[in-house]
Amino acid sequence: EADIYQTPRYLVIGTGKKITLECSQTMGHDKMYWYQQDPGMELHLIHYSYGVNSTEKGDLSSESTVSRIRTEHFPLTLESARPSHTSQYLCASTRGSGQPQHFGDGTRLSIL
Amino acid sequence: QQQVKQSPQSLIVQKGGISIINCAYENTAFDYFPWYQQFPGKGPALLIAIRPDVSEKKEGRFTISFNKSAKQFSLHIMDSQPGDSATYFCAASIRDSSYKLIFGSGTRLLVRP
């Protein structure tokens, strides 16, 4: 079983608030990813990281930002939340080199 | 060219039956094709994966069939069980430094008792 943790699991918050979604993994994986998923729908890559101090935009444009200061930690931040940001956010990591991506259980975000 | 097209969108199968989900791709640079299973409230979990140099891979009741010339691959679930009821996603990736996955749109499987 992969060890990748996301907090909080659920967040309901008002418009205009700053939000940080946490993602941590204990596997020492260099590559980490953030996906956005509406319930039951496909996953869209919004950010990824090759390793410490590396961040890249994904295939789906997002107003969120990410940072990678430590290998195990890949937080996602929304500076000013809007209702359009309501979705589920999934974090994943992999060792790469043909190894699978392991996913956390996600944060379900609702912006009122 | 980066898309992975998945069908059907939903599938209902009787217990003991065979569930078949299909995916197609265009980008011949894709070289890794995993299938993920997702239960409500959970993240996707890897079910089985295949590389294009193999035409079939079997793990228990789950089999991937891969047709490189047709650029298609499918998941077969034999002896489907109610516990298999979940959403299934195919995906594809290119072996570059990012190891990004491109996901299909998902298939919601319901196995009736």
CSV table of N, CA and C in Angstrom, one decimal, chain A residues 33-34 44-48 55-62 66, chain B residues 100:
chain,number,residue,atom,x,y,z
A,33,TYR,N,2.4,15.0,-8.5
A,33,TYR,CA,1.4,15.5,-9.4
A,33,TYR,C,0.2,16.0,-8.6
A,34,TRP,N,-0.5,17.0,-9.1
A,34,TRP,CA,-1.8,17.4,-8.7
A,34,TRP,C,-2.8,17.2,-9.9
A,44,HIS,N,-7.7,15.6,-14.6
A,44,HIS,CA,-6.9,16.5,-15.4
A,44,HIS,C,-5.7,17.0,-14.6
A,45,LEU,N,-4.5,16.9,-15.2
A,45,LEU,CA,-3.3,17.2,-14.5
A,45,LEU,C,-3.2,18.8,-14.5
A,46,ILE,N,-3.0,19.3,-13.3
A,46,ILE,CA,-2.9,20.8,-13.2
A,46,ILE,C,-1.5,21.2,-12.8
A,47,HIS,N,-0.7,20.4,-12.1
A,47,HIS,CA,0.7,20.7,-11.7
A,47,HIS,C,1.5,19.4,-11.6
A,48,TYR,N,2.8,19.5,-11.8
A,48,TYR,CA,3.7,18.4,-11.5
A,48,TYR,C,5.0,18.9,-11.1
A,55,THR,N,8.8,22.9,-10.4
A,55,THR,CA,7.3,22.8,-10.6
A,55,THR,C,7.0,23.2,-12.0
A,56,GLU,N,6.0,22.5,-12.5
A,56,GLU,CA,5.6,22.8,-13.9
A,56,GLU,C,4.0,22.8,-14.0
A,57,LYS,N,3.5,23.6,-14.9
A,57,LYS,CA,2.1,23.6,-15.2
A,57,LYS,C,1.7,22.3,-15.9
A,58,GLY,N,0.5,21.9,-15.6
A,58,GLY,CA,0.0,20.7,-16.2
A,58,GLY,C,-0.8,21.0,-17.5
A,59,ASP,N,-1.6,20.1,-17.9
A,59,ASP,CA,-2.3,20.2,-19.2
A,59,ASP,C,-3.6,21.1,-19.0
A,60,LEU,N,-4.2,21.1,-17.8
A,60,LEU,CA,-5.3,22.0,-17.6
A,60,LEU,C,-4.9,23.2,-16.8
A,61,SER,N,-5.3,24.4,-17.4
A,61,SER,CA,-4.9,25.6,-16.8
A,61,SER,C,-5.6,25.7,-15.4
A,62,SER,N,-4.9,26.2,-14.4
A,62,SER,CA,-5.4,26.3,-13.1
A,62,SER,C,-4.9,27.6,-12.4
A,66,VAL,N,1.8,25.8,-6.8
A,66,VAL,CA,2.4,24.8,-6.0
A,66,VAL,C,3.8,25.1,-5.6
B,100,LYS,N,4.1,11.9,-17.1
B,100,LYS,CA,2.7,12.3,-17.0
B,100,LYS,C,1.8,11.2,-17.5
